mmCIF file of C-alpha atoms in Angstrom:
data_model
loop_
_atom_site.group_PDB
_atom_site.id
_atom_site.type_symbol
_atom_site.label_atom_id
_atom_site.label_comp_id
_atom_site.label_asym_id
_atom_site.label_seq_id
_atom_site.Cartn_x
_atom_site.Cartn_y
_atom_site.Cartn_z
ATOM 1 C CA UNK A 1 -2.744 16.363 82.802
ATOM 2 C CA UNK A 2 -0.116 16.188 79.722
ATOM 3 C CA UNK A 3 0.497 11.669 81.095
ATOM 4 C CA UNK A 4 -2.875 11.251 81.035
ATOM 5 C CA UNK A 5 -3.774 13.456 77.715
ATOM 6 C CA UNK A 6 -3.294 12.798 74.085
ATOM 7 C CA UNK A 7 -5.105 15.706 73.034
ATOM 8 C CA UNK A 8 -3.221 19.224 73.448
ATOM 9 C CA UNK A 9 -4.907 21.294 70.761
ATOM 10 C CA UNK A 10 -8.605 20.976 69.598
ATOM 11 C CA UNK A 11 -10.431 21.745 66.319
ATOM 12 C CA UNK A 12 -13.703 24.502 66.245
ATOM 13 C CA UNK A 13 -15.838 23.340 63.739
ATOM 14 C CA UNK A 14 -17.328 27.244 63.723
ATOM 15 C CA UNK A 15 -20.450 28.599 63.632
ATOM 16 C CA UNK A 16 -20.674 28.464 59.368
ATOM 17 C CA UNK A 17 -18.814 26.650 56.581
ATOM 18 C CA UNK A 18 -19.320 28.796 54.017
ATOM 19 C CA UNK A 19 -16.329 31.415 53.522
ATOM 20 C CA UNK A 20 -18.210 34.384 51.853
ATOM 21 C CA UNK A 21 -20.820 33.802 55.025
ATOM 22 C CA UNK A 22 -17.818 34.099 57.512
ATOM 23 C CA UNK A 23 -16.329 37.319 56.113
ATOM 24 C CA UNK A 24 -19.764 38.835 56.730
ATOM 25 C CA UNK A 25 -20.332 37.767 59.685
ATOM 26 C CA UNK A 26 -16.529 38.598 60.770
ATOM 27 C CA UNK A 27 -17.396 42.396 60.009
ATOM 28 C CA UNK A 28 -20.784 41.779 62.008
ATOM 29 C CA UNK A 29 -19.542 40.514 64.822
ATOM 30 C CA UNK A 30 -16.475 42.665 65.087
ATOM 31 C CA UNK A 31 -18.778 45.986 64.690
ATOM 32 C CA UNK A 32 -21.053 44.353 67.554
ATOM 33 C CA UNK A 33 -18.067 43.599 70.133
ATOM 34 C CA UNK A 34 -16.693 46.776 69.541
ATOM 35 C CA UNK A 35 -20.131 48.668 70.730
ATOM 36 C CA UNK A 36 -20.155 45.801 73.734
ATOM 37 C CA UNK A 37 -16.985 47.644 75.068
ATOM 38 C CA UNK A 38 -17.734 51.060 74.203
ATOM 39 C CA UNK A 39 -21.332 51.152 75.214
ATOM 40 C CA UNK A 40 -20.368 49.454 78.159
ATOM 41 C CA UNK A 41 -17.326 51.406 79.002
ATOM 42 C CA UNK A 42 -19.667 54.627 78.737
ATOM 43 C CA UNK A 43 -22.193 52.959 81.023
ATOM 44 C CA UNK A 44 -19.041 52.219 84.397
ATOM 45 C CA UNK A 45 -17.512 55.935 82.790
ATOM 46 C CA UNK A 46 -20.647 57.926 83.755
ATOM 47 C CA UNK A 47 -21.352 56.261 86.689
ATOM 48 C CA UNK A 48 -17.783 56.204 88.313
ATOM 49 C CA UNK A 49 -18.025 60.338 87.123
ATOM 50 C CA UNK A 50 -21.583 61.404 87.615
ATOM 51 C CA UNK A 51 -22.359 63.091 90.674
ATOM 52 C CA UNK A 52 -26.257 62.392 89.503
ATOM 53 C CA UNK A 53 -25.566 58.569 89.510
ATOM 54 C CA UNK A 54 -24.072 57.298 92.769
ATOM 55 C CA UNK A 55 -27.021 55.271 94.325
ATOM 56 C CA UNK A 56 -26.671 51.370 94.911
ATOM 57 C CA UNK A 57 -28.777 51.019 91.577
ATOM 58 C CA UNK A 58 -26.238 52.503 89.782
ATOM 59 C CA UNK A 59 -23.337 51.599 91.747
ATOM 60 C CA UNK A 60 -24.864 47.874 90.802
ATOM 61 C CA UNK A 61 -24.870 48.609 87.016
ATOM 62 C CA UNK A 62 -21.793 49.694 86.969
ATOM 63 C CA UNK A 63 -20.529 46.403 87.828
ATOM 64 C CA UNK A 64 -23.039 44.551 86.045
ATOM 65 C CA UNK A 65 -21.253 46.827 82.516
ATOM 66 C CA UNK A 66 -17.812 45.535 83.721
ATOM 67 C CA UNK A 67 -18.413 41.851 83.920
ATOM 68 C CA UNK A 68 -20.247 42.428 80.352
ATOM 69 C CA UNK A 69 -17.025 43.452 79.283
ATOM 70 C CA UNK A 70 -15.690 40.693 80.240
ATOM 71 C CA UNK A 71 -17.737 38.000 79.326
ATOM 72 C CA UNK A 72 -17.818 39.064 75.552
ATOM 73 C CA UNK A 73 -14.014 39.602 75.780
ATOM 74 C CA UNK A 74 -13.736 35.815 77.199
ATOM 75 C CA UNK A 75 -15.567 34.500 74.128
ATOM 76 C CA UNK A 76 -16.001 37.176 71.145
ATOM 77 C CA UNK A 77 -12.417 37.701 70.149
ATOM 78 C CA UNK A 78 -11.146 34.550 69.553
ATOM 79 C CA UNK A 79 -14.479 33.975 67.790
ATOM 80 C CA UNK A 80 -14.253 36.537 65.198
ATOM 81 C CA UNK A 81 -10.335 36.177 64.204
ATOM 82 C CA UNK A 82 -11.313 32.187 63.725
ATOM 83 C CA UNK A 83 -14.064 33.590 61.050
ATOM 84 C CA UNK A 84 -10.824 34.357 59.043
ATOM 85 C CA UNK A 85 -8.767 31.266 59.726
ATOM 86 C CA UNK A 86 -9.084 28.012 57.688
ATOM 87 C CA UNK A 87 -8.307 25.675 60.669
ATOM 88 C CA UNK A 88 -10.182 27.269 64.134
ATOM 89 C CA UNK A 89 -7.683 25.237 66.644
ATOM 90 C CA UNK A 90 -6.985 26.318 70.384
ATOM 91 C CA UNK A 91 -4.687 24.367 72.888
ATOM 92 C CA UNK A 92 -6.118 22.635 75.780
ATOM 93 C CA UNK A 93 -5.189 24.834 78.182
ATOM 94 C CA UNK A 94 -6.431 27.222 76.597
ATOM 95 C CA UNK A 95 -9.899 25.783 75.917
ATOM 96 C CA UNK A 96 -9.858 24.896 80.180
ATOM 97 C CA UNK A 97 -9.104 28.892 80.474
ATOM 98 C CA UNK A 98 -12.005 29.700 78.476
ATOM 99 C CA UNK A 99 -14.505 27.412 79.618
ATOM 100 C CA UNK A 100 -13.264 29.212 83.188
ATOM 101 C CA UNK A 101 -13.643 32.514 82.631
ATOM 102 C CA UNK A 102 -17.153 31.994 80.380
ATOM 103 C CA UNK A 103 -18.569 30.140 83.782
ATOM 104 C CA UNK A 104 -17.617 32.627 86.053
ATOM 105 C CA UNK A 105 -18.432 35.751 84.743
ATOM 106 C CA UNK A 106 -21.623 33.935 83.674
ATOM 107 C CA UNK A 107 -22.750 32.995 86.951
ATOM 108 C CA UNK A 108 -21.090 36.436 88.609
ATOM 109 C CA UNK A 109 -24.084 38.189 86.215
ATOM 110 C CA UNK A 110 -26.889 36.103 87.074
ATOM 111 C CA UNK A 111 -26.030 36.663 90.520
ATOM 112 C CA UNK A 112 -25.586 40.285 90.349
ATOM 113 C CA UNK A 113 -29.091 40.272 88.222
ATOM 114 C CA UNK A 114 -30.680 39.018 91.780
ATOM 115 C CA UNK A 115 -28.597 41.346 94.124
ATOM 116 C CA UNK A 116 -30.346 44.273 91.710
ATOM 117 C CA UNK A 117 -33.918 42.979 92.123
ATOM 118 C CA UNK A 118 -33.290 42.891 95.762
ATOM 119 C CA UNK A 119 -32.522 46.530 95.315
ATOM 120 C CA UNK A 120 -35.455 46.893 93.309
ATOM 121 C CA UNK A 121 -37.527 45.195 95.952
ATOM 122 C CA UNK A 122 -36.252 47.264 99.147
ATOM 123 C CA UNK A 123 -36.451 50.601 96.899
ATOM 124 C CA UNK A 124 -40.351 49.818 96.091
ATOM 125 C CA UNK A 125 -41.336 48.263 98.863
ATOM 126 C CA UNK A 126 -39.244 49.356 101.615
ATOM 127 C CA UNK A 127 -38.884 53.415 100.405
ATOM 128 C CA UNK A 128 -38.269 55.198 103.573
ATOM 129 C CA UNK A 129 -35.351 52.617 104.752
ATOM 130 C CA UNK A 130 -33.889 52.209 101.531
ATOM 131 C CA UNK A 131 -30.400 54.385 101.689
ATOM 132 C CA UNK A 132 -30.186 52.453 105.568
ATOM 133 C CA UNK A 133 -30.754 49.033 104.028
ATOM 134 C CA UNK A 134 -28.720 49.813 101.156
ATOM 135 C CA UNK A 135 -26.364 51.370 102.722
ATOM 136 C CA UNK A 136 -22.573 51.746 100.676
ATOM 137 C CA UNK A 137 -20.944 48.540 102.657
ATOM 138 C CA UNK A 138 -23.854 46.204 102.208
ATOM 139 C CA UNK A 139 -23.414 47.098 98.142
ATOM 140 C CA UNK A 140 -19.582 46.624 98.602
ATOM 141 C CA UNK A 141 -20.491 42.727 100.079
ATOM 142 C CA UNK A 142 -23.109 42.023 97.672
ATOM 143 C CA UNK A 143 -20.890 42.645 94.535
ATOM 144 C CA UNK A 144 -17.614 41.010 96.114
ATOM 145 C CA UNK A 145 -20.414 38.211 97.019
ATOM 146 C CA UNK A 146 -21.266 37.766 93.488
ATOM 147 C CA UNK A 147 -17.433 37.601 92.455
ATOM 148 C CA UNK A 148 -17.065 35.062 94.693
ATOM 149 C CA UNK A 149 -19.932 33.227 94.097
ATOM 150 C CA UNK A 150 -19.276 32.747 90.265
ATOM 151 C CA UNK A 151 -15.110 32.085 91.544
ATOM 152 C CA UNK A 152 -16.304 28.711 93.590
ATOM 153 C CA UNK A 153 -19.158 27.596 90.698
ATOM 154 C CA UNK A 154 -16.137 27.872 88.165
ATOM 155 C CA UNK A 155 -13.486 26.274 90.084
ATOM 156 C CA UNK A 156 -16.192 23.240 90.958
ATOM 157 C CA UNK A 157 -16.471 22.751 87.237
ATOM 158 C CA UNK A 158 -12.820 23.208 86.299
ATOM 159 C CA UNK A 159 -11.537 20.496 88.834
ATOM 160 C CA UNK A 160 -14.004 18.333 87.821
ATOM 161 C CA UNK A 161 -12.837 18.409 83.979
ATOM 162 C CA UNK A 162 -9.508 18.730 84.390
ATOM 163 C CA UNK A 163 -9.314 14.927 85.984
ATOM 164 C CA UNK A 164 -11.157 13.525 83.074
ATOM 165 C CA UNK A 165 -8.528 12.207 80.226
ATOM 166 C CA UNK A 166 -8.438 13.477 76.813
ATOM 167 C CA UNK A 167 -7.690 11.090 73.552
ATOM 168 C CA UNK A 168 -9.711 12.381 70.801
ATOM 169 C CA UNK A 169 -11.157 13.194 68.551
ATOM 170 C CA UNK A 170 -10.252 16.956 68.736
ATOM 171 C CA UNK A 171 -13.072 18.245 67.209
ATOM 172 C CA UNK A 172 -15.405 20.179 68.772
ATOM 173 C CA UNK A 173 -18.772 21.192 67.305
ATOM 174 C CA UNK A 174 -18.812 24.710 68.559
ATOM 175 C CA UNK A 175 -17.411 28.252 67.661
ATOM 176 C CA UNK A 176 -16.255 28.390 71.663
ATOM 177 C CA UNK A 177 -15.146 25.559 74.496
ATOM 178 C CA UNK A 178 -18.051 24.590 76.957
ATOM 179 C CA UNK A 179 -18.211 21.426 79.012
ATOM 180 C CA UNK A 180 -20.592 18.966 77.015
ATOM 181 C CA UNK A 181 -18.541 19.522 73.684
ATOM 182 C CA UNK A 182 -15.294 19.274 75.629
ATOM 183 C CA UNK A 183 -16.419 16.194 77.130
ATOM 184 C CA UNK A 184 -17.564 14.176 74.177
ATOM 185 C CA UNK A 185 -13.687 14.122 73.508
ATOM 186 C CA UNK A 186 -13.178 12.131 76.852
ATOM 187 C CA UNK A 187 -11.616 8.788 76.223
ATOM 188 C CA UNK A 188 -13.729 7.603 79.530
ATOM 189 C CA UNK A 189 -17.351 7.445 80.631
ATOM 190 C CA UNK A 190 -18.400 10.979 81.811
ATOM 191 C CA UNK A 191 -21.968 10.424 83.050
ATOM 192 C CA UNK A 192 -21.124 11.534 86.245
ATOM 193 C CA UNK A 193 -19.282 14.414 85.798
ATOM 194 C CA UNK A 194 -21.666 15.687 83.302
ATOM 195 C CA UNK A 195 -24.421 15.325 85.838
ATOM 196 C CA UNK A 196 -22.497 17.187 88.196
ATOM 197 C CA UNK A 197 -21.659 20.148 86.260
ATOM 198 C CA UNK A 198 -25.074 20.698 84.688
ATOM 199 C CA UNK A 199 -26.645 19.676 88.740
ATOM 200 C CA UNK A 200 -23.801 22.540 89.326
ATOM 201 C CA UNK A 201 -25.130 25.143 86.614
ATOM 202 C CA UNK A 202 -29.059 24.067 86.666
ATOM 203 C CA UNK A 203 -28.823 24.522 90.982
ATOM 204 C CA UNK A 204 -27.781 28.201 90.682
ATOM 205 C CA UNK A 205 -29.797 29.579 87.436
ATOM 206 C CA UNK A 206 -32.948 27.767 88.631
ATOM 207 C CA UNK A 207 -32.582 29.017 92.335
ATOM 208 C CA UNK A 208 -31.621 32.542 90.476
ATOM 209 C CA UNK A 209 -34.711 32.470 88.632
ATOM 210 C CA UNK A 210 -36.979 31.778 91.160
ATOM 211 C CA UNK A 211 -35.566 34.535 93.507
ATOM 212 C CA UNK A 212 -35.629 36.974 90.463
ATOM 213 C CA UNK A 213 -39.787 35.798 89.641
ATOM 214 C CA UNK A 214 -40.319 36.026 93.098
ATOM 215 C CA UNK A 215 -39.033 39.451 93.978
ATOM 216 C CA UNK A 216 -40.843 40.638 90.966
ATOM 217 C CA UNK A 217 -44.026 38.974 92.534
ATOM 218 C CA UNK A 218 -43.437 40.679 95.498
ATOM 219 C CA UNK A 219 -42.810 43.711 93.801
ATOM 220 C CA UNK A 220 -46.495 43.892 91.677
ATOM 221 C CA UNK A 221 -48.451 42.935 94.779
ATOM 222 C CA UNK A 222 -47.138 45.733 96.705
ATOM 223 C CA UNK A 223 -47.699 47.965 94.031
ATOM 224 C CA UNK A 224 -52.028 47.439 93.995
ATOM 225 C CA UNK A 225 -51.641 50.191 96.682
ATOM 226 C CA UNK A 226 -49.693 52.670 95.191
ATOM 227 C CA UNK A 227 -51.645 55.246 92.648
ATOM 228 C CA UNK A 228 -51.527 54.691 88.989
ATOM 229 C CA UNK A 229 -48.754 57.698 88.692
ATOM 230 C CA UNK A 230 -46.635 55.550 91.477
ATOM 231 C CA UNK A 231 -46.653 52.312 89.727
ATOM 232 C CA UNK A 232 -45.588 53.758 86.494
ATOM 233 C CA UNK A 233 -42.601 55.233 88.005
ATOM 234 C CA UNK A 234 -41.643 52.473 90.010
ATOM 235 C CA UNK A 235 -42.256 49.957 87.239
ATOM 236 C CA UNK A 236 -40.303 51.904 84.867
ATOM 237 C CA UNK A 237 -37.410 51.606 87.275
ATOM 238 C CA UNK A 238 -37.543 47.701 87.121
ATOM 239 C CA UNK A 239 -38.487 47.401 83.194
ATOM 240 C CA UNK A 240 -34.805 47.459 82.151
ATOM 241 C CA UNK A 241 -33.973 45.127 85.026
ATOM 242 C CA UNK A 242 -36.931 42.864 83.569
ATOM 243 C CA UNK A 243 -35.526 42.752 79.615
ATOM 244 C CA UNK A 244 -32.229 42.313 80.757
ATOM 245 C CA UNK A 245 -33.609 39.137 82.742
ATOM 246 C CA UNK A 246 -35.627 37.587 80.226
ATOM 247 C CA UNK A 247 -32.970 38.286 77.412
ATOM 248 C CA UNK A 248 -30.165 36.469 79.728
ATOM 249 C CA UNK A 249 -32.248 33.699 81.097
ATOM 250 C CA UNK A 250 -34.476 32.719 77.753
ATOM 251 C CA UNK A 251 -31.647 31.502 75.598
ATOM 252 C CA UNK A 252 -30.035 29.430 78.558
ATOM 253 C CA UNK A 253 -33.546 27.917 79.241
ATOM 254 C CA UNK A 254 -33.606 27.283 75.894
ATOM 255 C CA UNK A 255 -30.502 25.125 75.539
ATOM 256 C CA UNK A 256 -30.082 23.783 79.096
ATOM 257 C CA UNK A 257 -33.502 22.494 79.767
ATOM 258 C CA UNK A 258 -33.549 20.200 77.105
ATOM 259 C CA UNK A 259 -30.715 17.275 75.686
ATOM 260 C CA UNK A 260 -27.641 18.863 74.057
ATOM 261 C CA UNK A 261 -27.211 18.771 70.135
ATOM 262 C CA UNK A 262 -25.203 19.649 67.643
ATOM 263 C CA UNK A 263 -27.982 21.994 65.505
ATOM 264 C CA UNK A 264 -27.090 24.934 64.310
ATOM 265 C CA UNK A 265 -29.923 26.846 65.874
ATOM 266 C CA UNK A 266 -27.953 25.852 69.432
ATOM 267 C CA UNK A 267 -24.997 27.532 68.179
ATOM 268 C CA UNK A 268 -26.783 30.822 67.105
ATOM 269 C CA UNK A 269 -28.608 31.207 70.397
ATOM 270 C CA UNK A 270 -25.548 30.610 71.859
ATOM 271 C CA UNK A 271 -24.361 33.574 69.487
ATOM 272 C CA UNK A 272 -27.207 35.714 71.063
ATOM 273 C CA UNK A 273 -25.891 35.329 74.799
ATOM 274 C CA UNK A 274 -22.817 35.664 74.178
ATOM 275 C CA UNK A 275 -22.109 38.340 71.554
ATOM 276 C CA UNK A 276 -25.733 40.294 71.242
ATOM 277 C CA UNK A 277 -27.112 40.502 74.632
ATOM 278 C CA UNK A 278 -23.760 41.645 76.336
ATOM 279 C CA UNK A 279 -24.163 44.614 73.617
ATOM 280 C CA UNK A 280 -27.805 45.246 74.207
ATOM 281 C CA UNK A 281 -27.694 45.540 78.258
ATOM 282 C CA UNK A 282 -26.395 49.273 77.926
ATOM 283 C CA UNK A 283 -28.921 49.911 74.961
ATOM 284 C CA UNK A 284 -31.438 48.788 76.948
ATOM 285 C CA UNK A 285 -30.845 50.677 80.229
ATOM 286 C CA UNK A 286 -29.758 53.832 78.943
ATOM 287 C CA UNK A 287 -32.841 53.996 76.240
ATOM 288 C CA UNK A 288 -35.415 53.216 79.178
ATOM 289 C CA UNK A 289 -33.612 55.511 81.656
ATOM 290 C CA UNK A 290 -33.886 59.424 81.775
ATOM 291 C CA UNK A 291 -31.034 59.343 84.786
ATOM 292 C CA UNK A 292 -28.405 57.682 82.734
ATOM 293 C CA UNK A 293 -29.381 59.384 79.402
ATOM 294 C CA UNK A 294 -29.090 62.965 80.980
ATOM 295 C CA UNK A 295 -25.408 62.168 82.912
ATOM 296 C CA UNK A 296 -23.773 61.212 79.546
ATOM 297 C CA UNK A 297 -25.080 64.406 77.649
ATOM 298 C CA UNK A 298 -23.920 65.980 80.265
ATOM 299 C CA UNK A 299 -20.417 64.192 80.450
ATOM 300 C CA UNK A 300 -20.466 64.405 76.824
ATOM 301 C CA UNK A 301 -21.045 67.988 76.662
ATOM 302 C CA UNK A 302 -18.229 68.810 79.766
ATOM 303 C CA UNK A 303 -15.669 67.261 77.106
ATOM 304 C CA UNK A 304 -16.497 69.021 74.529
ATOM 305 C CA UNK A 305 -16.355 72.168 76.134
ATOM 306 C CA UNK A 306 -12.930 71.479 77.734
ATOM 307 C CA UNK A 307 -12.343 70.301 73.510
ATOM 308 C CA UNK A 308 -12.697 73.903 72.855
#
C-alpha cells in the first residue's frame, strides 16, 4: 500500500466551522456518548445478572447493547476530541481501521435486528414451541451468525479499498472515514469499486428490510385472531423492536438511496446514526418494557443494600 500511496494522513473537514459551535457541541456529544456506554452497559449488566431476564429476547438484547457500544466507540471518540483540534487529521491506516470496524458492527446490528424479529415472530405466532425453537444453542448460532456475517461484509469492502491508490487531495468532507469520501481521494477511476461496495451494503440492508417488514406482516395477520387484550401484549413486546428499526433504517434510507453529497444535512443524519440512536436503543427498550425496568430497580436496590 505505502509504493502505491502518496497519501498517509487525511484531513476531516468536521461537522461545523465555527469554533464557539464546536465547543458546544463537544460538551453535547461527549454527555451523549457517555450515556451510550452507561445506558448500554446497564442494559448487558442486568441481563447477564437478572434471574428475571434470561429468555432468547433478552439474551438477544444483550448483544444487540454490546455491539452499540461498540459502534459509537468506533466513531464518537475520535469525533468529539477533533471538535477541539484546529487540524482534524487521521493516518490512513487508521481511516481503513475505522471504515472496518463502522461496517461491521453496522451490518452485525442490522442483522441481529432480523434474528430478534424472528424471535418475535416464533414467540407470537408459534407460542407453545417457542422455548423448543428457541432453544439456548440456536440463540448461541444466530448471534455468532450475525458476527460473522458483518466480519465477511467488512472484509469484502476493506480488500476492495485497500487495492485502490491514494494521491490526494487529503481532504475529506466528513467528521468520520466512509468509503465514498475515502474514494474521491483515489488517483484512479473507482466506478467499479464504488458499485461494488454500495451493491455490497444496498444487498444486505434491502434484503434486511424486507425480512424485518415481512415478519412484521406476518406478525399483524396472525394477530386478527387473538383478543384485543392479546394483541396489546404481544404488540407491546415488538413496539421497541419496531422504533429501534425505523430509527436505524430511516437515516440510512435516507442517505443511501439517493446520490452522495457533500450537504451538511448528510453529515447531521449521519450524526443521528451514529451518536443519537446508539444512545436511544436502551431508552427506548427499557421505557417501553416493564421486565427490564423492574430487574434494574431491583439490581439497583441489591447494591444499595449491600452499600449499607
Amino acid at each position: 500500500m505505502a509504493s502505491t500511496n502518496n497519501v498517509t494522513e487525511l484531513i476531516f473537514t468536521g461537522l461545523f466551522q465555527d469554533l464557539e459551535v464546536q465547543r458546544v457541541c463537544f460538551v453535547v456529544f461527549l454527555l451523549v456518548y457517555l450515556a451510550t456506554v452507561l445506558g448500554n452497559g446497564l442494559i448487558v449488566l442486568t441481563v447477564s445478572i437478572s434471574k428475571s431476564l434470561h429468555s432468547p429476547m433478552y439474551f438477544f438484547l444483550s448483544f444487540l447493547s454490546l455491539v452499540e457500544i461498540s459502534y459509537s466507540s468506533t466513531i464518537v471518540p475520535k469525533f468529539i476530541t477533533d471538535l477541539l483540534a484546529k487540524i482534524k487529521s487521521i493516518s490512513l491506516e487508521g481511516c481503513l481501521a475505522q471504515i472496518f470496524f463502522f461496517h461491521f458492527l453496522g451490518v452485525t446490528e442490522i442483522l441481529l435486528l432480523v434474528v430478534m424479529a424472528y424471535d418475535r415472530y416464533v414467540a407470537i405466532c408459534k407460542p407453545l414451541h417457542y422455548m423448543t425453537i428457541m432453544s439456548r444453542q440456536l440463540c448461541q448460532v444466530l448471534v455468532a451468525g450475525s458476527w460473522l456475517g458483518g466480519f465477511i461484509h467488512s472484509i469484502i469492502q476493506i480488500l476492495i479499498t485497500i487495492q485502490l491508490p491514494f494521491c490526494g487531495p487529503k481532504v475529506i468532507d466528513h467528521y468520520f472515514c466512509d468509503l465514498q469520501p475515502l474514494f474521491k481521494l483515489a488517483c484512479t477511476d473507482t466506478f467499479v469499486e464504488g458499485v461494488t461496495v454500495m451493491a455490497n451494503s444496498g444487498l444486505i440492508a434491502l434484503c434486511s428490510f424486507l425480512i424485518l417488514v415481512s415478519s412484521y406482516i406476518i406478525i399483524l395477520v396472525h394477530l386478527r385472531n387473538h383478543s384485543a387484550e392479546g394483541r396489546r401484549k404481544a404488540l407491546s413486546t415488538c413496539a421497541s423492536h419496531i422504533t429501534v428499526v425505523l430509527l436505524f433504517f430511516g437515516p440510512a434510507i435516507f442517505l443511501y438511496m439517493r446520490p452522495s453529497s457533500t450537504f451538511t444535512e448528510d453529515k447531521l443524519v449521519a450524526v443521528f446514526y451514529t451518536v443519537i440512536t446508539p444512545m436511544l436503543n436502551p431508552i427506548i427498550y427499557t421505557l417501553r418494557n416493564a421486565e427490564v425496568k423492574n430487574a434494574m430497580k431491583t439490581l439497583w436496590g441489591k447494591k444499595k443494600n449491600s452499600g449499607i
